[in-house]
Tab-separated table of C-alpha atoms and ligand atoms in Angstrom:
chain	number	residue	atom	x	y	z
C	1	MET	CA	-17.604	-7.896	27.284
C	2	VAL	CA	-18.149	-6.113	23.991
C	3	GLN	CA	-15.356	-3.774	23.101
C	4	HIS	CA	-15.739	-0.866	20.695
C	5	ILE	CA	-13.274	1.621	19.077
C	6	THR	CA	-14.399	4.566	17.007
C	7	LEU	CA	-11.810	6.124	14.611
C	8	THR	CA	-11.595	8.870	12.131
C	9	ARG	CA	-12.470	7.194	8.789
C	10	PRO	CA	-9.320	5.583	7.457
C	11	ASP	CA	-7.427	6.228	4.207
C	12	ASP	CA	-5.456	3.648	2.236
C	13	TRP	CA	-2.189	5.164	0.961
C	14	HIS	CA	-1.442	2.385	-1.472
C	15	LEU	CA	-4.180	0.535	-3.355
C	16	HIS	CA	-4.597	-1.485	-6.573
C	17	LEU	CA	-7.960	-1.141	-8.163
C	18	ARG	CA	-7.283	-2.266	-11.707
C	19	ASP	CA	-9.911	-1.522	-14.340
C	20	GLY	CA	-13.054	-2.767	-16.067
C	21	ALA	CA	-14.748	-5.781	-14.429
C	22	MET	CA	-12.104	-6.118	-11.784
C	23	LEU	CA	-12.453	-2.474	-10.721
C	24	LYS	CA	-16.221	-2.817	-10.439
C	25	GLY	CA	-15.795	-6.005	-8.352
C	26	VAL	CA	-13.177	-4.758	-5.854
C	27	LEU	CA	-13.952	-1.094	-5.403
C	28	PRO	CA	-16.825	-1.564	-3.132
C	29	GLU	CA	-14.601	-3.559	-0.691
C	30	THR	CA	-12.403	-0.502	-0.122
C	31	ALA	CA	-15.178	2.101	-0.397
C	32	ARG	CA	-17.113	0.352	2.345
C	33	HIS	CA	-14.584	1.386	5.076
C	34	PHE	CA	-12.119	3.934	3.654
C	35	ALA	CA	-12.715	7.580	2.821
C	36	ARG	CA	-9.776	7.919	0.317
C	37	ALA	CA	-7.126	5.857	-1.287
C	38	LEU	CA	-3.985	6.513	-3.295
C	39	ILE	CA	-4.520	4.614	-6.475
C	40	MET	CA	-1.604	2.780	-8.042
C	41	PRO	CA	-1.043	3.520	-11.695
C	42	ASN	CA	0.238	0.071	-12.978
C	43	LEU	CA	-2.566	-0.621	-15.314
C	44	VAL	CA	-1.946	-2.128	-18.770
C	45	PRO	CA	-1.065	0.322	-20.355
C	46	PRO	CA	0.019	2.363	-17.275
C	47	VAL	CA	-1.387	5.682	-16.047
C	48	VAL	CA	1.482	7.877	-17.369
C	49	THR	CA	0.088	11.307	-18.234
C	50	SER	CA	-2.317	13.739	-16.494
C	51	ALA	CA	-4.834	12.906	-19.170
C	52	ASP	CA	-4.558	9.163	-18.309
C	53	ALA	CA	-5.073	9.900	-14.645
C	54	ALA	CA	-8.091	12.050	-15.281
C	55	ALA	CA	-9.654	9.403	-17.359
C	56	TYR	CA	-8.857	6.642	-14.824
C	57	ARG	CA	-10.294	8.712	-11.991
C	58	ASP	CA	-13.522	9.148	-14.022
C	59	ARG	CA	-13.850	5.313	-14.511
C	60	ILE	CA	-13.364	4.843	-10.769
C	61	LEU	CA	-15.951	7.412	-9.883
C	62	ARG	CA	-18.311	5.748	-12.302
C	63	ALA	CA	-17.743	2.345	-10.844
C	64	LEU	CA	-18.549	3.467	-7.278
C	65	PRO	CA	-21.566	2.063	-5.500
C	66	GLU	CA	-24.544	4.457	-5.507
C	67	GLY	CA	-24.216	7.096	-2.727
C	68	SER	CA	-20.513	6.335	-1.869
C	69	THR	CA	-18.344	9.391	-1.014
C	70	PHE	CA	-15.127	7.522	-1.441
C	71	ALA	CA	-12.452	9.644	-3.107
C	72	PRO	CA	-9.676	8.133	-5.379
C	73	LEU	CA	-6.398	10.050	-5.021
C	74	MET	CA	-4.534	9.565	-8.241
C	75	THR	CA	-0.837	8.855	-9.067
C	76	LEU	CA	1.308	8.921	-12.190
C	77	TYR	CA	3.525	6.099	-13.387
C	78	LEU	CA	7.025	7.426	-13.798
C	79	THR	CA	8.666	6.503	-17.153
C	80	GLU	CA	11.768	7.695	-18.776
C	81	GLY	CA	9.525	9.654	-21.109
C	82	THR	CA	7.608	11.546	-18.364
C	83	ASP	CA	7.256	15.211	-19.000
C	84	PRO	CA	7.963	17.457	-15.986
C	85	GLN	CA	5.570	20.121	-17.136
C	86	ASP	CA	2.602	17.589	-17.373
C	87	VAL	CA	3.536	16.346	-13.831
C	88	ALA	CA	3.531	19.918	-12.559
C	89	ALA	CA	0.172	20.676	-14.210
C	90	ALA	CA	-1.350	17.493	-12.836
C	91	HIS	CA	-0.279	18.508	-9.343
C	92	ALA	CA	-1.346	22.083	-9.694
C	93	SER	CA	-4.849	21.125	-10.644
C	94	GLY	CA	-5.129	18.793	-7.612
C	95	LEU	CA	-5.595	15.749	-9.894
C	96	VAL	CA	-2.401	13.988	-8.786
C	97	LYS	CA	-1.126	13.414	-5.167
C	98	ALA	CA	2.022	11.446	-5.969
C	99	VAL	CA	4.304	9.960	-8.696
C	100	LYS	CA	5.148	6.234	-8.483
C	101	LEU	CA	8.624	4.914	-9.240
C	102	TYR	CA	8.637	1.226	-10.332
C	103	PRO	CA	12.173	0.060	-11.142
C	104	ALA	CA	11.753	-1.710	-14.497
C	105	GLY	CA	10.977	-5.378	-13.939
C	106	ALA	CA	10.462	-5.060	-10.133
C	107	THR	CA	6.839	-6.257	-10.017
C	108	THR	CA	3.446	-6.588	-11.774
C	109	ASN	CA	3.306	-4.398	-14.805
C	110	SER	CA	6.533	-2.611	-14.245
C	111	HIS	CA	8.278	-3.159	-17.507
C	112	ALA	CA	7.611	0.537	-18.478
C	113	GLY	CA	9.237	1.615	-15.235
C	114	VAL	CA	12.576	3.324	-14.748
C	115	ARG	CA	16.012	1.786	-15.784
C	116	ASN	CA	18.155	4.677	-14.936
C	117	LEU	CA	17.245	7.377	-12.328
C	118	ASP	CA	19.468	9.905	-14.219
C	119	SER	CA	16.979	9.834	-17.076
C	120	VAL	CA	14.167	11.063	-14.794
C	121	ARG	CA	16.207	13.669	-13.003
C	122	ALA	CA	14.400	16.629	-14.462
C	123	VAL	CA	11.046	15.187	-13.281
C	124	LEU	CA	12.371	14.556	-9.775
C	125	GLU	CA	13.762	18.035	-9.574
C	126	LYS	CA	10.462	19.458	-10.580
C	127	MET	CA	8.615	17.361	-7.950
C	128	ALA	CA	11.092	18.477	-5.301
C	129	GLU	CA	10.345	22.108	-6.268
C	130	ILE	CA	6.599	21.755	-6.113
C	131	GLY	CA	6.542	19.435	-3.056
C	132	LEU	CA	4.870	16.443	-5.009
C	133	PRO	CA	5.916	13.140	-3.235
C	134	LEU	CA	7.606	10.218	-5.041
C	135	CYS	CA	6.338	6.823	-3.890
C	136	THR	CA	8.928	4.226	-4.484
C	137	HIS	CA	8.695	0.486	-5.120
C	138	GLY	CA	11.919	-0.009	-3.207
C	139	GLU	CA	13.545	-3.098	-4.622
C	140	VAL	CA	16.466	-3.524	-6.980
C	141	THR	CA	15.891	-5.837	-9.855
C	142	THR	CA	19.419	-7.049	-10.507
C	143	ALA	CA	19.333	-10.829	-11.023
C	144	GLU	CA	22.457	-11.340	-8.837
C	145	VAL	CA	20.681	-9.844	-5.769
C	146	ASP	CA	18.799	-12.337	-3.664
C	147	ILE	CA	15.039	-11.544	-3.605
C	148	PHE	CA	15.059	-11.334	0.199
C	149	ASP	CA	17.792	-8.576	0.026
C	150	ARG	CA	16.319	-6.433	-2.748
C	151	GLU	CA	14.781	-3.974	-0.461
C	152	ALA	CA	17.894	-3.461	1.739
C	153	VAL	CA	20.120	-3.145	-1.254
C	154	PHE	CA	17.612	-0.547	-2.808
C	155	ILE	CA	17.925	1.573	0.310
C	156	ASP	CA	21.735	1.589	0.137
C	157	THR	CA	22.309	1.864	-3.465
C	158	VAL	CA	19.337	3.804	-4.906
C	159	LEU	CA	17.256	5.546	-2.207
C	160	ASP	CA	20.100	6.880	-0.053
C	161	PRO	CA	22.099	8.346	-2.934
C	162	LEU	CA	18.937	9.845	-4.309
C	163	ARG	CA	17.996	11.514	-1.064
C	164	ARG	CA	21.499	12.865	-0.632
C	165	SER	CA	21.528	14.294	-4.101
C	166	LEU	CA	18.021	15.743	-3.723
C	167	PRO	CA	17.148	16.228	-0.163
C	168	GLU	CA	14.035	18.445	-0.824
C	169	LEU	CA	12.327	15.562	-2.710
C	170	ARG	CA	9.542	14.160	-0.537
C	171	ILE	CA	9.646	10.379	-0.613
C	172	VAL	CA	7.356	7.525	0.536
C	173	MET	CA	9.043	4.210	0.857
C	174	GLU	CA	6.091	2.050	-0.128
C	175	HIS	CA	5.223	-1.304	1.655
C	176	ILE	CA	8.410	-1.662	3.640
C	177	THR	CA	9.140	-5.236	4.653
C	178	THR	CA	12.448	-5.134	6.594
C	179	GLU	CA	14.063	-3.900	9.758
C	180	GLN	CA	16.342	-1.840	7.499
C	181	GLY	CA	13.326	-0.086	5.963
C	182	VAL	CA	11.740	0.597	9.379
C	183	ASP	CA	15.080	2.071	10.606
C	184	TYR	CA	15.803	4.125	7.551
C	185	ALA	CA	12.337	5.647	7.496
C	186	ARG	CA	12.522	6.490	11.213
C	187	GLU	CA	15.691	8.499	10.761
C	188	GLY	CA	14.835	10.214	7.474
C	189	GLY	CA	13.426	13.475	8.755
C	190	GLU	CA	10.293	15.295	7.602
C	191	ASN	CA	10.636	14.517	3.831
C	192	LEU	CA	10.605	10.723	4.365
C	193	ALA	CA	7.666	8.447	5.232
C	194	ALA	CA	6.897	4.721	4.832
C	195	THR	CA	3.664	2.804	4.157
C	196	ILE	CA	3.239	-0.638	5.743
C	197	THR	CA	0.733	-3.188	4.527
C	198	THR	CA	-1.712	-5.213	6.660
C	199	HIS	CA	-0.431	-8.671	5.413
C	200	HIS	CA	3.240	-7.897	6.237
C	201	LEU	CA	2.220	-7.470	9.880
C	202	ILE	CA	0.686	-10.874	9.900
C	203	ILE	CA	2.837	-13.209	7.671
C	204	ASN	CA	6.548	-13.959	7.401
C	205	ARG	CA	8.225	-16.050	4.703
C	206	ASN	CA	7.388	-19.319	6.515
C	207	HIS	CA	3.716	-18.720	5.993
C	208	ILE	CA	4.377	-18.653	2.245
C	209	LEU	CA	6.722	-21.601	2.014
C	210	ALA	CA	6.533	-23.976	4.992
C	211	GLY	CA	4.093	-26.970	4.662
C	212	GLY	CA	3.395	-26.298	1.013
C	213	ILE	CA	3.461	-23.168	-1.236
C	214	LYS	CA	0.665	-20.671	-0.417
C	215	PRO	CA	0.208	-18.546	-3.646
C	216	HIS	CA	-2.192	-16.176	-1.932
C	217	TYR	CA	0.499	-15.175	0.494
C	218	TYR	CA	2.910	-14.304	-2.312
C	219	CYS	CA	3.370	-10.594	-2.962
C	220	LEU	CA	6.158	-8.162	-3.711
C	221	PRO	CA	8.107	-7.261	-1.829
C	222	VAL	CA	7.954	-10.805	-0.566
C	223	ALA	CA	7.492	-11.277	3.225
C	224	LYS	CA	10.752	-11.687	5.037
C	225	ARG	CA	11.869	-13.605	8.133
C	226	GLU	CA	10.145	-13.155	11.477
C	227	LYS	CA	12.444	-10.519	12.977
C	228	HIS	CA	11.420	-8.176	10.156
C	229	ARG	CA	7.772	-8.822	10.743
C	230	LEU	CA	8.284	-7.992	14.414
C	231	ALA	CA	10.102	-4.737	13.424
C	232	LEU	CA	7.188	-3.838	11.113
C	233	ARG	CA	4.622	-4.424	13.974
C	234	ALA	CA	6.687	-2.241	16.346
C	235	ALA	CA	6.793	0.537	13.732
C	236	ALA	CA	3.160	0.394	12.690
C	237	THR	CA	1.881	0.358	16.324
C	238	SER	CA	4.476	2.962	17.593
C	239	GLY	CA	2.377	6.055	16.805
C	240	LEU	CA	5.376	7.637	15.186
C	241	PRO	CA	4.417	10.043	12.325
C	242	MET	CA	6.446	8.603	9.439
C	243	TYR	CA	4.603	5.232	9.336
C	244	PHE	CA	1.072	4.808	7.951
C	245	LEU	CA	-1.171	2.407	6.290
C	246	GLY	CA	-0.880	1.431	2.617
C	247	THR	CA	-2.596	-1.898	2.151
C	248	ASP	CA	-1.145	-2.659	-1.301
C	249	SER	CA	-4.287	-4.689	-1.667
C	250	ALA	CA	-3.614	-6.190	-5.100
C	251	PRO	CA	-6.362	-8.340	-6.564
C	252	HIS	CA	-5.684	-11.057	-9.167
C	253	VAL	CA	-8.146	-13.717	-10.170
C	254	ASP	CA	-7.493	-16.994	-8.721
C	255	ALA	CA	-6.555	-18.591	-11.928
C	256	LEU	CA	-3.600	-16.220	-12.218
C	257	LYS	CA	-2.509	-16.721	-8.550
C	258	GLU	CA	-2.863	-20.523	-8.602
C	259	GLN	CA	-0.682	-21.477	-11.513
C	260	ALA	CA	2.941	-22.545	-12.181
C	261	CYS	CA	4.049	-18.869	-12.364
C	262	GLY	CA	1.610	-17.124	-10.072
C	263	CYS	CA	1.112	-13.342	-9.833
C	264	ALA	CA	2.269	-11.333	-6.818
C	265	GLY	CA	-0.417	-9.628	-4.646
C	266	CYS	CA	-2.498	-10.093	-1.549
C	267	PHE	CA	-6.083	-8.974	-1.565
C	268	THR	CA	-6.899	-7.412	1.832
C	269	ALA	CA	-9.380	-4.720	1.052
C	270	THR	CA	-12.286	-6.663	2.567
C	271	ASN	CA	-10.872	-7.415	6.042
C	272	THR	CA	-8.011	-4.984	6.520
C	273	MET	CA	-9.507	-2.852	9.296
C	274	ALA	CA	-10.576	-5.919	11.352
C	275	LEU	CA	-7.187	-7.440	10.884
C	276	LEU	CA	-5.369	-4.250	11.990
C	277	ALA	CA	-7.622	-4.040	15.071
C	278	HIS	CA	-6.557	-7.532	15.939
C	279	VAL	CA	-2.908	-6.765	15.452
C	280	PHE	CA	-2.891	-3.531	17.365
C	281	GLU	CA	-4.830	-5.073	20.128
C	282	GLU	CA	-2.297	-8.014	20.301
C	283	GLU	CA	0.533	-5.436	20.574
C	284	GLY	CA	-1.352	-3.602	23.405
C	285	LYS	CA	-1.528	-0.482	21.192
C	286	LEU	CA	-5.248	-0.244	19.972
C	287	SER	CA	-4.960	3.427	21.071
C	288	ASN	CA	-2.464	3.979	18.118
C	289	LEU	CA	-4.591	2.428	15.506
C	290	GLU	CA	-6.308	5.766	14.341
C	291	THR	CA	-2.925	7.395	14.191
C	292	PHE	CA	-1.635	4.733	11.762
C	293	THR	CA	-4.883	4.334	9.608
C	294	SER	CA	-6.327	7.971	9.678
C	295	LEU	CA	-3.958	10.648	10.988
C	296	ASN	CA	-0.320	10.199	9.803
C	297	GLY	CA	-1.053	9.712	6.111
C	298	PRO	CA	-3.113	12.996	5.696
C	299	ALA	CA	-0.422	14.855	7.691
C	300	PHE	CA	2.281	13.722	5.267
C	301	TYR	CA	0.336	14.370	2.178
C	302	CYS	CA	-0.867	17.753	3.572
C	303	LEU	CA	-4.520	16.866	3.259
C	304	PRO	CA	-7.354	17.443	5.699
C	305	LEU	CA	-8.394	14.655	8.005
C	306	ASN	CA	-11.695	12.884	7.223
C	307	GLU	CA	-14.743	14.079	9.222
C	308	ALA	CA	-16.612	10.804	9.113
C	309	ARG	CA	-15.839	8.051	11.513
C	310	ILE	CA	-16.090	4.285	11.645
C	311	THR	CA	-16.625	1.951	14.593
C	312	LEU	CA	-14.987	-1.383	15.048
C	313	VAL	CA	-16.618	-3.902	17.471
C	314	LYS	CA	-14.967	-6.938	19.084
C	315	HIS	CA	-17.516	-9.625	19.194
C	316	GLU	CA	-17.679	-12.640	21.372
C	317	LEU	CA	-17.748	-14.954	18.368
C	318	ALA	CA	-15.114	-15.064	15.606
C	319	GLN	CA	-16.302	-13.123	12.665
C	320	THR	CA	-16.601	-14.597	9.239
C	321	PHE	CA	-15.316	-12.887	5.977
C	322	PRO	CA	-15.979	-14.067	2.472
C	323	GLU	CA	-13.439	-16.431	1.360
C	324	LYS	CA	-13.653	-14.926	-2.131
C	325	ILE	CA	-15.000	-11.892	-3.869
C	326	LEU	CA	-16.869	-12.931	-7.027
C	327	THR	CA	-16.036	-10.239	-9.684
C	328	GLU	CA	-17.098	-10.457	-13.340
C	329	ALA	CA	-13.405	-10.984	-14.148
C	330	GLY	CA	-13.381	-14.100	-11.898
C	331	PRO	CA	-13.054	-14.965	-8.272
C	332	VAL	CA	-10.502	-13.156	-6.045
C	333	THR	CA	-9.402	-14.829	-2.837
C	334	VAL	CA	-9.592	-12.646	0.308
C	335	PHE	CA	-6.486	-12.713	2.447
C	336	ASN	CA	-6.897	-15.391	5.152
C	337	PRO	CA	-4.825	-14.468	8.235
C	338	GLY	CA	-4.960	-18.070	9.516
C	339	PHE	CA	-6.373	-17.094	12.976
C	340	PRO	CA	-9.870	-16.310	14.248
C	341	VAL	CA	-10.696	-12.544	13.995
C	342	HIS	CA	-13.228	-11.215	16.496
C	343	TRP	CA	-13.149	-7.598	15.194
C	344	HIS	CA	-15.701	-6.189	12.706
C	345	VAL	CA	-16.396	-2.843	11.276
C	346	ASP	CA	-19.924	-2.320	12.412
C	347	ALA	CA	-20.695	1.235	11.295
W	1	DOR	O1	2.473	-7.877	-4.723
W	1	DOR	C1	2.342	-6.962	-5.453
W	1	DOR	N1	1.262	-6.793	-6.217
W	1	DOR	N2	3.424	-5.998	-5.345
W	1	DOR	C2	3.377	-4.994	-6.205
W	1	DOR	O2	4.314	-4.232	-6.214
W	1	DOR	C3	2.392	-4.891	-7.364
W	1	DOR	C4	1.155	-5.556	-6.974
W	1	DOR	C5	0.185	-5.797	-8.089
W	1	DOR	O3	0.010	-4.826	-8.861
W	1	DOR	O4	-0.291	-6.881	-8.276
W	2	ZN	ZN1	1.446	-2.029	-4.834
């Protein structure tokens, strides 16, 4: 029996598009299925000012395939030199939908990030005043903290104190990977939300490390043990309003993933919607897929729902996805879930 599901066209609330040849190569993969995406600002150099964001948005629009109506939603990269007035102007003009906090050293191109939250206090207060969300890469970077504990320690030592001192600040816990993240977001009230990636619903740390190291499963925050993956699945498929999709699809050319010190990032733009249909069906929650991919995000960001729709079809035969996207920057491996997927976005 052929099964169909039609959804409000989804949005991706956490996406890396890069720039130049990579942007050109990966953008169609997202624009094919998604109406909008929140574009991460960790370019080299980062997207810090409203002028940087306007110029980057123009480059994205120019790289779109002919006829595409995909809309990039821009973010600013928070630095210790960020000007609160520039942030306010970027928000007032509608250009920028969030500001991204990268603790310095936490991940790819985060060295210009924040070392001391006190030094960005004026920016955070301005954001709280105008209702502009802060998106957090929620990991501490202290060498003494085990990499598998960095998210939980961030919640206790950075996020919770910040929320207590500035409760009006709207915050998105990006790409949560732990039971602690799931629990904290659930109890946080209307000013707190969390994005969940596709790959963290599928892999745990064994997938990265057992039976040989799999560089294409390495991302940050790194996938945790199985109980955390199960907590993420329960949260994503719950239909609760604080959880929504942010794929964190993060392309790196194969040469930079498959080396002695490989980059962090899973590239899931190509098959994300099919994989999510598989996961939600497995959980018996296909009816909540639209809530997660298309309804909760716009509600948190106070944006209208998309009018267009997409249809996913479950085929008799397992569907094939390209193993790699061939960009002019080099080949980028598409996330391989390691099981057959029968779902496909058909229209
Ligand atoms: O795995 C990741 N890749 N995590 C991040 O936080 C950044 C991203 C990237 O930009 O490659
Ligand atoms: Zn990211």
